[in-house]
PDB file of C-alpha atoms in Angstrom:
ATOM      1  CA  SER A   1     253.665  82.110 213.935  1.00 87.00           C
ATOM      2  CA  GLN A   2     250.040  81.540 214.791  1.00 88.00           C
ATOM      3  CA  THR A   3     247.288  82.684 212.499  1.00 92.00           C
ATOM      4  CA  ILE A   4     243.541  82.682 212.568  1.00 95.00           C
ATOM      5  CA  HIS A   5     241.151  82.377 209.780  1.00 95.00           C
ATOM      6  CA  GLN A   6     237.467  83.288 209.933  1.00 95.00           C
ATOM      7  CA  TRP A   7     235.108  82.987 207.025  1.00 92.00           C
ATOM      8  CA  PRO A   8     232.986  84.469 205.307  1.00 93.00           C
ATOM      9  CA  ALA A   9     233.625  88.074 205.778  1.00 93.00           C
ATOM     10  CA  THR A  10     230.202  89.087 205.004  1.00 95.00           C
ATOM     11  CA  LEU A  11     227.082  87.114 204.847  1.00 96.00           C
ATOM     12  CA  VAL A  12     223.384  87.874 204.070  1.00 97.00           C
ATOM     13  CA  GLN A  13     220.791  85.284 204.881  1.00 97.00           C
ATOM     14  CA  PRO A  14     217.112  85.076 204.848  1.00 97.00           C
ATOM     15  CA  VAL A  15     215.232  84.587 208.203  1.00 97.00           C
ATOM     16  CA  GLY A  16     214.675  80.755 208.850  1.00 97.00           C
ATOM     17  CA  SER A  17     217.670  79.561 206.713  1.00 97.00           C
ATOM     18  CA  PRO A  18     220.628  77.839 208.412  1.00 97.00           C
ATOM     19  CA  LEU A  19     224.020  79.311 209.336  1.00 96.00           C
ATOM     20  CA  SER A  20     227.533  77.907 209.502  1.00 96.00           C
ATOM     21  CA  LEU A  21     230.529  80.036 210.332  1.00 97.00           C
ATOM     22  CA  GLU A  22     233.938  78.464 210.454  1.00 96.00           C
ATOM     23  CA  CYS A  23     237.313  79.436 212.243  1.00 97.00           C
ATOM     24  CA  THR A  24     240.438  77.731 212.113  1.00 97.00           C
ATOM     25  CA  VAL A  25     243.660  78.323 214.078  1.00 97.00           C
ATOM     26  CA  GLU A  26     247.189  77.518 212.720  1.00 95.00           C
ATOM     27  CA  GLY A  27     250.480  77.295 214.337  1.00 93.00           C
ATOM     28  CA  THR A  28     249.499  76.264 217.890  1.00 90.00           C
ATOM     29  CA  SER A  29     247.913  73.278 219.725  1.00 90.00           C
ATOM     30  CA  ASN A  30     245.058  72.829 221.958  1.00 91.00           C
ATOM     31  CA  PRO A  31     244.222  76.432 221.951  1.00 92.00           C
ATOM     32  CA  ASN A  32     241.133  77.851 223.847  1.00 92.00           C
ATOM     33  CA  LEU A  33     238.612  78.994 221.229  1.00 94.00           C
ATOM     34  CA  TYR A  34     235.910  81.545 221.511  1.00 94.00           C
ATOM     35  CA  TRP A  35     232.959  83.085 219.597  1.00 95.00           C
ATOM     36  CA  TYR A  36     231.907  86.579 220.405  1.00 94.00           C
ATOM     37  CA  ARG A  37     229.021  88.595 218.954  1.00 94.00           C
ATOM     38  CA  GLN A  38     229.234  92.413 218.687  1.00 91.00           C
ATOM     39  CA  ALA A  39     226.250  94.588 218.381  1.00 82.00           C
ATOM     40  CA  ALA A  40     226.533  98.421 218.209  1.00 73.00           C
ATOM     41  CA  GLY A  41     226.795  99.889 221.434  1.00 67.00           C
ATOM     42  CA  ARG A  42     227.019  96.720 223.389  1.00 73.00           C
ATOM     43  CA  GLY A  43     230.651  95.620 223.200  1.00 82.00           C
ATOM     44  CA  LEU A  44     231.479  92.260 223.031  1.00 88.00           C
ATOM     45  CA  GLN A  45     229.313  89.400 224.197  1.00 89.00           C
ATOM     46  CA  LEU A  46     230.891  85.938 224.782  1.00 90.00           C
ATOM     47  CA  LEU A  47     228.618  83.360 223.079  1.00 93.00           C
ATOM     48  CA  PHE A  48     230.761  80.005 223.245  1.00 94.00           C
ATOM     49  CA  TYR A  49     234.128  78.995 224.407  1.00 90.00           C
ATOM     50  CA  SER A  50     235.938  75.609 224.298  1.00 93.00           C
ATOM     51  CA  VAL A  51     238.813  74.248 226.006  1.00 90.00           C
ATOM     52  CA  GLY A  52     239.198  71.091 223.813  1.00 92.00           C
ATOM     53  CA  ILE A  53     237.602  68.906 221.122  1.00 94.00           C
ATOM     54  CA  GLY A  54     233.945  68.349 221.804  1.00 91.00           C
ATOM     55  CA  GLN A  55     234.124  70.757 224.982  1.00 92.00           C
ATOM     56  CA  ILE A  56     231.614  73.638 224.512  1.00 93.00           C
ATOM     57  CA  SER A  57     230.529  75.991 227.058  1.00 90.00           C
ATOM     58  CA  SER A  58     227.557  78.203 226.455  1.00 89.00           C
ATOM     59  CA  GLU A  59     227.560  81.915 227.974  1.00 82.00           C
ATOM     60  CA  VAL A  60     223.900  82.805 226.996  1.00 79.00           C
ATOM     61  CA  PRO A  61     220.843  80.976 225.871  1.00 70.00           C
ATOM     62  CA  GLN A  62     220.230  81.637 222.300  1.00 79.00           C
ATOM     63  CA  ASN A  63     219.402  80.383 218.886  1.00 88.00           C
ATOM     64  CA  LEU A  64     222.995  79.418 218.182  1.00 94.00           C
ATOM     65  CA  SER A  65     225.222  76.407 218.730  1.00 95.00           C
ATOM     66  CA  ALA A  66     228.954  75.735 218.486  1.00 96.00           C
ATOM     67  CA  SER A  67     231.087  72.685 217.759  1.00 96.00           C
ATOM     68  CA  ARG A  68     234.778  71.737 217.829  1.00 97.00           C
ATOM     69  CA  PRO A  69     235.296  68.707 215.546  1.00 95.00           C
ATOM     70  CA  GLN A  70     238.917  69.187 215.589  1.00 95.00           C
ATOM     71  CA  ASP A  71     241.554  70.719 217.666  1.00 95.00           C
ATOM     72  CA  ARG A  72     241.824  73.948 215.866  1.00 96.00           C
ATOM     73  CA  GLN A  73     238.465  74.354 214.175  1.00 97.00           C
ATOM     74  CA  PHE A  74     235.563  75.974 215.744  1.00 97.00           C
ATOM     75  CA  ILE A  75     232.149  76.241 214.102  1.00 97.00           C
ATOM     76  CA  LEU A  76     229.193  78.455 214.842  1.00 96.00           C
ATOM     77  CA  SER A  77     225.718  77.185 213.690  1.00 96.00           C
ATOM     78  CA  SER A  78     222.215  77.741 213.735  1.00 96.00           C
ATOM     79  CA  LYS A  79     219.333  75.706 212.364  1.00 95.00           C
ATOM     80  CA  LYS A  80     216.813  78.670 211.596  1.00 96.00           C
ATOM     81  CA  LEU A  81     218.114  82.383 211.882  1.00 96.00           C
ATOM     82  CA  LEU A  82     216.336  85.033 213.331  1.00 94.00           C
ATOM     83  CA  LEU A  83     216.486  88.833 212.615  1.00 93.00           C
ATOM     84  CA  SER A  84     217.983  89.327 215.978  1.00 91.00           C
ATOM     85  CA  ASP A  85     220.850  87.031 214.894  1.00 93.00           C
ATOM     86  CA  SER A  86     222.393  90.058 212.913  1.00 92.00           C
ATOM     87  CA  GLY A  87     225.709  91.215 214.118  1.00 93.00           C
ATOM     88  CA  PHE A  88     229.461  90.959 213.745  1.00 94.00           C
ATOM     89  CA  TYR A  89     230.749  87.542 214.856  1.00 96.00           C
ATOM     90  CA  LEU A  90     234.154  87.281 215.977  1.00 96.00           C
ATOM     91  CA  CYS A  91     236.223  84.184 216.549  1.00 96.00           C
ATOM     92  CA  ALA A  92     239.297  84.129 218.900  1.00 95.00           C
ATOM     93  CA  TRP A  93     241.700  81.901 220.433  1.00 94.00           C
ATOM     94  CA  SER A  94     243.997  81.989 223.397  1.00 91.00           C
ATOM     95  CA  TYR A  95     246.900  79.779 225.055  1.00 85.00           C
ATOM     96  CA  SER A  96     245.503  76.961 227.268  1.00 77.00           C
ATOM     97  CA  THR A  97     248.640  76.511 229.353  1.00 68.00           C
ATOM     98  CA  GLY A  98     247.644  78.208 232.455  1.00 60.00           C
ATOM     99  CA  ARG A  99     248.984  81.635 231.499  1.00 60.00           C
ATOM    100  CA  ASN A 100     246.435  84.324 231.429  1.00 62.00           C
ATOM    101  CA  THR A 101     247.125  85.783 228.137  1.00 76.00           C
ATOM    102  CA  GLU A 102     245.266  87.895 225.660  1.00 86.00           C
ATOM    103  CA  ALA A 103     242.755  86.556 223.037  1.00 91.00           C
ATOM    104  CA  PHE A 104     243.876  86.568 219.330  1.00 93.00           C
ATOM    105  CA  PHE A 105     241.045  87.493 217.098  1.00 95.00           C
ATOM    106  CA  GLY A 106     239.941  86.875 213.562  1.00 95.00           C
ATOM    107  CA  GLN A 107     238.876  89.403 211.040  1.00 94.00           C
ATOM    108  CA  GLY A 108     235.050  88.775 211.868  1.00 94.00           C
ATOM    109  CA  THR A 109     231.937  88.032 209.835  1.00 95.00           C
ATOM    110  CA  ARG A 110     229.170  90.545 209.347  1.00 94.00           C
ATOM    111  CA  LEU A 111     225.948  88.657 209.339  1.00 95.00           C
ATOM    112  CA  THR A 112     222.796  90.503 208.153  1.00 95.00           C
ATOM    113  CA  VAL A 113     219.721  88.574 208.391  1.00 95.00           C
ATOM    114  CA  VAL A 114     216.711  89.805 206.152  1.00 97.00           C
TER     115      VAL A 114
ATOM    116  CA  ALA B   1     234.001  87.141 238.320  1.00 77.00           C
ATOM    117  CA  GLN B   2     235.392  89.958 236.619  1.00 83.00           C
ATOM    118  CA  SER B   3     234.098  93.068 234.791  1.00 90.00           C
ATOM    119  CA  VAL B   4     235.143  96.328 233.442  1.00 93.00           C
ATOM    120  CA  THR B   5     233.294  99.783 232.977  1.00 94.00           C
ATOM    121  CA  GLN B   6     234.110 102.080 230.276  1.00 94.00           C
ATOM    122  CA  LEU B   7     232.290 105.236 230.492  1.00 87.00           C
ATOM    123  CA  GLY B   8     231.367 107.580 227.475  1.00 82.00           C
ATOM    124  CA  SER B   9     230.692 105.542 224.435  1.00 87.00           C
ATOM    125  CA  HIS B  10     231.973 108.309 222.057  1.00 92.00           C
ATOM    126  CA  VAL B  11     235.111 110.509 222.871  1.00 95.00           C
ATOM    127  CA  SER B  12     236.236 113.278 220.758  1.00 96.00           C
ATOM    128  CA  VAL B  13     239.750 114.569 220.636  1.00 97.00           C
ATOM    129  CA  SER B  14     241.494 117.150 218.607  1.00 97.00           C
ATOM    130  CA  GLU B  15     244.299 116.121 216.633  1.00 97.00           C
ATOM    131  CA  GLY B  16     247.578 116.682 218.637  1.00 97.00           C
ATOM    132  CA  ALA B  17     245.883 116.504 221.833  1.00 98.00           C
ATOM    133  CA  LEU B  18     245.941 114.154 224.724  1.00 97.00           C
ATOM    134  CA  VAL B  19     243.874 110.859 224.371  1.00 97.00           C
ATOM    135  CA  LEU B  20     242.446 109.648 227.676  1.00 97.00           C
ATOM    136  CA  LEU B  21     240.094 106.438 227.916  1.00 97.00           C
ATOM    137  CA  ARG B  22     239.108 105.406 231.341  1.00 97.00           C
ATOM    138  CA  CYS B  23     238.727 101.768 232.435  1.00 97.00           C
ATOM    139  CA  ASN B  24     237.559 100.692 235.857  1.00 97.00           C
ATOM    140  CA  TYR B  25     237.698  97.010 236.765  1.00 95.00           C
ATOM    141  CA  SER B  26     236.157  94.745 239.151  1.00 93.00           C
ATOM    142  CA  SER B  27     237.813  91.346 240.155  1.00 87.00           C
ATOM    143  CA  SER B  28     237.823  89.161 243.161  1.00 83.00           C
ATOM    144  CA  VAL B  29     241.299  87.752 242.239  1.00 82.00           C
ATOM    145  CA  PRO B  30     244.266  89.668 240.757  1.00 83.00           C
ATOM    146  CA  PRO B  31     243.585  90.789 237.326  1.00 88.00           C
ATOM    147  CA  TYR B  32     244.984  90.588 233.966  1.00 90.00           C
ATOM    148  CA  LEU B  33     244.117  93.787 232.108  1.00 93.00           C
ATOM    149  CA  PHE B  34     244.170  94.344 228.340  1.00 95.00           C
ATOM    150  CA  TRP B  35     243.327  97.404 225.916  1.00 97.00           C
ATOM    151  CA  TYR B  36     242.277  96.409 222.263  1.00 97.00           C
ATOM    152  CA  VAL B  37     241.577  98.494 219.322  1.00 97.00           C
ATOM    153  CA  GLN B  38     239.181  97.803 216.411  1.00 95.00           C
ATOM    154  CA  TYR B  39     239.212  99.531 213.045  1.00 92.00           C
ATOM    155  CA  PRO B  40     235.907  99.247 211.064  1.00 87.00           C
ATOM    156  CA  ASN B  41     234.813  95.961 210.021  1.00 84.00           C
ATOM    157  CA  GLN B  42     238.023  94.191 211.507  1.00 89.00           C
ATOM    158  CA  GLY B  43     238.869  91.992 214.459  1.00 91.00           C
ATOM    159  CA  LEU B  44     240.430  93.340 217.734  1.00 94.00           C
ATOM    160  CA  GLN B  45     244.192  94.075 217.814  1.00 95.00           C
ATOM    161  CA  LEU B  46     246.024  94.044 221.121  1.00 95.00           C
ATOM    162  CA  LEU B  47     247.337  97.538 222.153  1.00 96.00           C
ATOM    163  CA  LEU B  48     248.867  96.584 225.613  1.00 95.00           C
ATOM    164  CA  LYS B  49     248.422  94.267 228.596  1.00 93.00           C
ATOM    165  CA  TYR B  50     249.033  94.190 232.254  1.00 92.00           C
ATOM    166  CA  THR B  51     250.071  90.815 233.741  1.00 85.00           C
ATOM    167  CA  SER B  52     251.287  91.923 237.390  1.00 79.00           C
ATOM    168  CA  ALA B  53     254.617  93.113 236.337  1.00 78.00           C
ATOM    169  CA  ALA B  54     255.392  96.787 235.838  1.00 87.00           C
ATOM    170  CA  THR B  55     252.241  99.079 236.542  1.00 91.00           C
ATOM    171  CA  LEU B  56     252.983 101.480 233.762  1.00 95.00           C
ATOM    172  CA  VAL B  57     252.606  99.482 230.495  1.00 95.00           C
ATOM    173  CA  LYS B  58     253.657 100.912 227.120  1.00 96.00           C
ATOM    174  CA  GLY B  59     251.896  99.405 224.011  1.00 95.00           C
ATOM    175  CA  ILE B  60     251.951  99.958 220.197  1.00 95.00           C
ATOM    176  CA  ASN B  61     251.096 103.172 218.360  1.00 94.00           C
ATOM    177  CA  GLY B  62     252.395 105.290 221.302  1.00 96.00           C
ATOM    178  CA  PHE B  63     249.686 104.171 223.676  1.00 97.00           C
ATOM    179  CA  GLU B  64     250.334 103.414 227.414  1.00 97.00           C
ATOM    180  CA  ALA B  65     248.363 102.436 230.394  1.00 98.00           C
ATOM    181  CA  GLU B  66     248.924 102.690 234.071  1.00 96.00           C
ATOM    182  CA  PHE B  67     247.568  99.937 236.635  1.00 96.00           C
ATOM    183  CA  LYS B  68     246.448 101.608 239.813  1.00 96.00           C
ATOM    184  CA  LYS B  69     244.959  98.832 242.353  1.00 93.00           C
ATOM    185  CA  SER B  70     243.871 101.574 244.795  1.00 94.00           C
ATOM    186  CA  GLU B  71     241.683 102.965 242.221  1.00 95.00           C
ATOM    187  CA  THR B  72     240.937  99.757 240.321  1.00 95.00           C
ATOM    188  CA  SER B  73     241.599 101.417 237.218  1.00 96.00           C
ATOM    189  CA  PHE B  74     243.662 100.848 233.946  1.00 97.00           C
ATOM    190  CA  HIS B  75     243.292 104.215 231.956  1.00 97.00           C
ATOM    191  CA  LEU B  76     244.606 104.469 228.564  1.00 98.00           C
ATOM    192  CA  THR B  77     246.445 107.291 227.296  1.00 98.00           C
ATOM    193  CA  LYS B  78     248.443 108.748 224.337  1.00 98.00           C
ATOM    194  CA  PRO B  79     250.092 112.161 224.618  1.00 97.00           C
ATOM    195  CA  SER B  80     249.237 113.495 220.935  1.00 97.00           C
ATOM    196  CA  ALA B  81     246.335 111.976 218.849  1.00 97.00           C
ATOM    197  CA  HIS B  82     246.753 111.230 215.212  1.00 96.00           C
ATOM    198  CA  MET B  83     244.061 110.858 212.541  1.00 96.00           C
ATOM    199  CA  ARG B  84     244.811 107.179 212.394  1.00 95.00           C
ATOM    200  CA  ASP B  85     243.680 106.667 216.028  1.00 97.00           C
ATOM    201  CA  ALA B  86     240.167 107.116 214.976  1.00 96.00           C
ATOM    202  CA  ALA B  87     238.879 103.558 216.002  1.00 96.00           C
ATOM    203  CA  GLU B  88     236.945 101.877 218.831  1.00 95.00           C
ATOM    204  CA  TYR B  89     238.792 100.951 221.893  1.00 97.00           C
ATOM    205  CA  PHE B  90     237.955  97.999 224.382  1.00 96.00           C
ATOM    206  CA  CYS B  91     239.195  97.275 227.951  1.00 96.00           C
ATOM    207  CA  ALA B  92     239.222  93.717 229.092  1.00 94.00           C
ATOM    208  CA  VAL B  93     239.780  91.801 232.267  1.00 91.00           C
ATOM    209  CA  THR B  94     240.668  88.252 233.155  1.00 85.00           C
ATOM    210  CA  GLY B  95     241.779  86.552 236.473  1.00 75.00           C
ATOM    211  CA  TYR B  96     244.161  83.940 237.240  1.00 66.00           C
ATOM    212  CA  GLY B  97     242.697  80.504 236.288  1.00 64.00           C
ATOM    213  CA  ASN B  98     240.013  81.992 234.218  1.00 67.00           C
ATOM    214  CA  ASN B  99     240.068  81.437 230.472  1.00 70.00           C
ATOM    215  CA  ARG B 100     237.564  84.086 229.576  1.00 81.00           C
ATOM    216  CA  LEU B 101     238.121  87.694 229.021  1.00 86.00           C
ATOM    217  CA  ALA B 102     235.256  90.251 230.036  1.00 88.00           C
ATOM    218  CA  PHE B 103     235.119  93.188 227.622  1.00 91.00           C
ATOM    219  CA  GLY B 104     233.778  96.764 228.288  1.00 92.00           C
ATOM    220  CA  LYS B 105     231.283  98.322 225.997  1.00 91.00           C
ATOM    221  CA  GLY B 106     233.906 100.234 224.134  1.00 93.00           C
ATOM    222  CA  ASN B 107     234.855 103.919 223.294  1.00 95.00           C
ATOM    223  CA  GLN B 108     234.416 105.102 219.793  1.00 95.00           C
ATOM    224  CA  VAL B 109     237.236 107.722 219.421  1.00 96.00           C
ATOM    225  CA  VAL B 110     236.800 110.529 216.812  1.00 96.00           C
ATOM    226  CA  VAL B 111     239.770 112.737 215.875  1.00 97.00           C
ATOM    227  CA  ILE B 112     238.982 116.181 214.908  1.00 96.00           C
ATOM    228  CA  PRO B 113     241.481 117.770 212.562  1.00 95.00           C
TER     229      PRO B 113
END
């Protein structure tokens, strides 16, 4: 069966510090991968998605970047965090075989920038 | 492009009463529709999905939704609310050939004993 791991679960970082959130998927090959941010009352905002190694699409301009160094690894980064980067970050994956299936979500990371 | 609208960010329902959460979609291609549930500080869990088969879809935890093309709707219902149904619910849509889900803003459901 497929599983998705996302860590850490919670993180408190000072303004101006770097960020690295990691997500890995097991049990499937060549998944589509996604990073979402969730802010209270705003639903889920798609930040980045990837259809393959090194292929990253950014949905919104921001202070964050994403990388996919391996087929089932997706990393969200920032060189200098802003207060506005606080939120709940969710990694997700979906099949890439042409079927329009649902996305499968990790447990999320609560990021607080202080 | 696809989008969904969920009205009413907070929904209060009495225990044992009907749960009804509304979702209207917009899509230029035949849509695929989903309902997710999120418990506090957790990821999203799929409740049910519509993928162009039966228009009445049954999901987990006693929830069901009906796809109505004429109304561009995919409302979520449960006949009798339980305390454990208190959570946030999201409707989402994608279209054939699209890799991305578009989510609504969510409904926070409060169940009153």
